[in-house]
PDB file of C-alpha atoms in Angstrom:
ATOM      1  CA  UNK B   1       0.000   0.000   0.000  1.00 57.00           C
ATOM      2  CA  UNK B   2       0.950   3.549  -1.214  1.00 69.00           C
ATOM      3  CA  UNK B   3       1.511   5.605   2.097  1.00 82.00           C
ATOM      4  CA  UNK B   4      -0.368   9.013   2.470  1.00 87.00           C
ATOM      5  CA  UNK B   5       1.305  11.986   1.187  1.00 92.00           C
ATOM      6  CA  UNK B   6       2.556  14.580   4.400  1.00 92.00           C
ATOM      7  CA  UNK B   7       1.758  18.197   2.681  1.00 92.00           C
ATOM      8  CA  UNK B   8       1.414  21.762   4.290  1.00 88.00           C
ATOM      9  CA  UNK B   9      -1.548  23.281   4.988  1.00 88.00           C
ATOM     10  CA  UNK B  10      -1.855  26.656   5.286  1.00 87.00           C
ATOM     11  CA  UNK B  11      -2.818  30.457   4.256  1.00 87.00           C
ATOM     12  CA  UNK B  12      -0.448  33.137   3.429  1.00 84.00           C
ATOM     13  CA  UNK B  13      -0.949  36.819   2.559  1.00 84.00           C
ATOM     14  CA  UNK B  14       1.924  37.394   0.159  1.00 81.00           C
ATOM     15  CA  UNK B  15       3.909  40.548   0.245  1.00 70.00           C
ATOM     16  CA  UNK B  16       3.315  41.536   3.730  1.00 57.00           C
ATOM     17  CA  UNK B  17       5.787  39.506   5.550  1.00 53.00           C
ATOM     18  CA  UNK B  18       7.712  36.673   3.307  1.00 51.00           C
ATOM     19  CA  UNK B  19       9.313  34.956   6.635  1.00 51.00           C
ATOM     20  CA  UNK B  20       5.692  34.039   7.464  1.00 50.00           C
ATOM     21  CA  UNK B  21       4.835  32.570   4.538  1.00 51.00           C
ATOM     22  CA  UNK B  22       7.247  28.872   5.609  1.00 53.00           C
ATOM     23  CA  UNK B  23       6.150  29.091   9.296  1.00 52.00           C
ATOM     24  CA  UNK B  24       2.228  29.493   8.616  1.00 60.00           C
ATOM     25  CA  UNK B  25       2.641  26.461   6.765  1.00 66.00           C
ATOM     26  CA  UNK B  26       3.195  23.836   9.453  1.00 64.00           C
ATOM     27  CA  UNK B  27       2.791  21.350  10.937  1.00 74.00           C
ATOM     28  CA  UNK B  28       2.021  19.256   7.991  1.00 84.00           C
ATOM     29  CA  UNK B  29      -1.391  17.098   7.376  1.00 89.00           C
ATOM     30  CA  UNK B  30      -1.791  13.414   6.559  1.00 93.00           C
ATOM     31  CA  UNK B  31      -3.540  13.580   3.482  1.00 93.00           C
ATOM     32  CA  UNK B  32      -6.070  11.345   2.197  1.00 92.00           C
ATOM     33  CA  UNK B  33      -5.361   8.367  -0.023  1.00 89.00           C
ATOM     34  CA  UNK B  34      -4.140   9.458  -3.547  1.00 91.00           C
ATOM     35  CA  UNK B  35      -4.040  13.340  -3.053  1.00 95.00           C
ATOM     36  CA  UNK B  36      -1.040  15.611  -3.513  1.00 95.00           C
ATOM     37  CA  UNK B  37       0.499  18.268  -2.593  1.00 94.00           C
ATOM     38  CA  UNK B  38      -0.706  21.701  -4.000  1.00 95.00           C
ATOM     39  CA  UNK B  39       0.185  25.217  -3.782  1.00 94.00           C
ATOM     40  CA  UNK B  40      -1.675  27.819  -5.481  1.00 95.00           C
ATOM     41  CA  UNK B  41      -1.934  31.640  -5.857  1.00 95.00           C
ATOM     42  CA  UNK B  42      -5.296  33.249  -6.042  1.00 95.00           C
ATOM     43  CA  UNK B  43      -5.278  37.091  -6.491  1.00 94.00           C
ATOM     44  CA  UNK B  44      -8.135  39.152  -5.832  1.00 91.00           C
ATOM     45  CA  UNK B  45      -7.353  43.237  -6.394  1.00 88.00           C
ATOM     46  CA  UNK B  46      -4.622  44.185  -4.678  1.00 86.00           C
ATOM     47  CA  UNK B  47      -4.038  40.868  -2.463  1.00 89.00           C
ATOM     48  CA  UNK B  48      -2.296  37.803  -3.241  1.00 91.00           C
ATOM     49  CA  UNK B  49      -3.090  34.995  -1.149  1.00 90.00           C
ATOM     50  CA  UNK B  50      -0.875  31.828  -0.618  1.00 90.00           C
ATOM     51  CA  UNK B  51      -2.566  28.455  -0.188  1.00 92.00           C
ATOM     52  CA  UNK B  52      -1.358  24.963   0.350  1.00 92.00           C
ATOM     53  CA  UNK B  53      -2.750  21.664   1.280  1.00 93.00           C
ATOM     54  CA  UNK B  54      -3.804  18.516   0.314  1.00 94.00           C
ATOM     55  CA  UNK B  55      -5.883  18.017  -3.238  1.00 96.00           C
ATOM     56  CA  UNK B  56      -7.305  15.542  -5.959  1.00 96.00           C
ATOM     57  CA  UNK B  57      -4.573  15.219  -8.740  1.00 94.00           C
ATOM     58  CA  UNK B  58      -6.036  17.617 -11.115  1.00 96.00           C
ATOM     59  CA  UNK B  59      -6.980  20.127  -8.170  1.00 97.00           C
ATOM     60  CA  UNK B  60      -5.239  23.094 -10.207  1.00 98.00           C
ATOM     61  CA  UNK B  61      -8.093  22.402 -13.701  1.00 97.00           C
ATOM     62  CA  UNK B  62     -10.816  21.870 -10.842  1.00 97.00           C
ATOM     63  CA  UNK B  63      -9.749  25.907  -9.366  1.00 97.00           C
ATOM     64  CA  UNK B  64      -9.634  27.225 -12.884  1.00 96.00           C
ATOM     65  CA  UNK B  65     -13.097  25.968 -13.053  1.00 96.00           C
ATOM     66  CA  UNK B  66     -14.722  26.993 -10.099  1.00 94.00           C
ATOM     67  CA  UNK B  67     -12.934  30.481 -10.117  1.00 95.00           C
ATOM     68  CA  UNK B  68     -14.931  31.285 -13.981  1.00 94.00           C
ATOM     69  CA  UNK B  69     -17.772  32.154 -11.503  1.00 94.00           C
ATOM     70  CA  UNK B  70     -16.459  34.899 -10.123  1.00 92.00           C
ATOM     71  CA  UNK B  71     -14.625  37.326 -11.441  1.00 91.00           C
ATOM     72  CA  UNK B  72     -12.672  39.108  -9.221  1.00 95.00           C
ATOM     73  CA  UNK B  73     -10.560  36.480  -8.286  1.00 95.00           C
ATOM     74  CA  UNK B  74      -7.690  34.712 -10.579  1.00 96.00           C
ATOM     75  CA  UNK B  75      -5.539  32.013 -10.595  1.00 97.00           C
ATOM     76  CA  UNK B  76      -2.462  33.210 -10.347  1.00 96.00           C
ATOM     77  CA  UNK B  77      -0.069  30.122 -10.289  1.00 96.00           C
ATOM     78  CA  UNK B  78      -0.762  26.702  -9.178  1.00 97.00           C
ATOM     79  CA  UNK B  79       1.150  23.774  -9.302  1.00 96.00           C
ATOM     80  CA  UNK B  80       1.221  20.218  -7.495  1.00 96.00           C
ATOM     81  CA  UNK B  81       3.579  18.031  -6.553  1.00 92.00           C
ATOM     82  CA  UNK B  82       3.762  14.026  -4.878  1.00 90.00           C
ATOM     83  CA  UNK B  83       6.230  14.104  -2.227  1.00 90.00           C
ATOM     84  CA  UNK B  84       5.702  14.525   1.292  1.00 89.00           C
ATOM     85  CA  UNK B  85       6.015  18.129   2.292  1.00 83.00           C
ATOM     86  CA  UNK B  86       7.062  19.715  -1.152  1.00 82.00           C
TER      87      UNK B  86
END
């Protein structure tokens, strides 16, 4: 059996304080069988937002989706990744 994937999980304003953004981020989270590890940007006006936690594989095509509903917030960057912690 495929042990669960460790990852992050965590909110970050970006830009205010970058020493933050690694410390808000633990401890880490068992996640559930066959997530990853993601970590996306979403910008809305002037704020940039840091997320990361545990997703479905295609969690960064699932975001794009949900985020055509409204908007004033984007997508800025996402991206996943299947190691523990990355």
């Amino acid at each position: 059996a495929v042990e669960p994937l460790r990852c992050y999980e965590c909110s970050a304003l970006l830009g205010t304080d970058a020493t933050s953004e690694s410390l808000a981020c633990l401890p880490s989270t068992e996640c559930s069988r066959n997530h990853i590890c993601a970590k996306f940007v979403l910008k809305r006006a002037n704020t940039e937002i840091l997320h990361r936690k545990c997703g479905p594989p295609g969690i960064c095509a699932i975001l794009n989706f949900e985020l055509r509903r409204d908007p004033s917030v984007r997508l800025k960057e996402c991206s996943v990744c299947d190691r523990d912690e990355c």
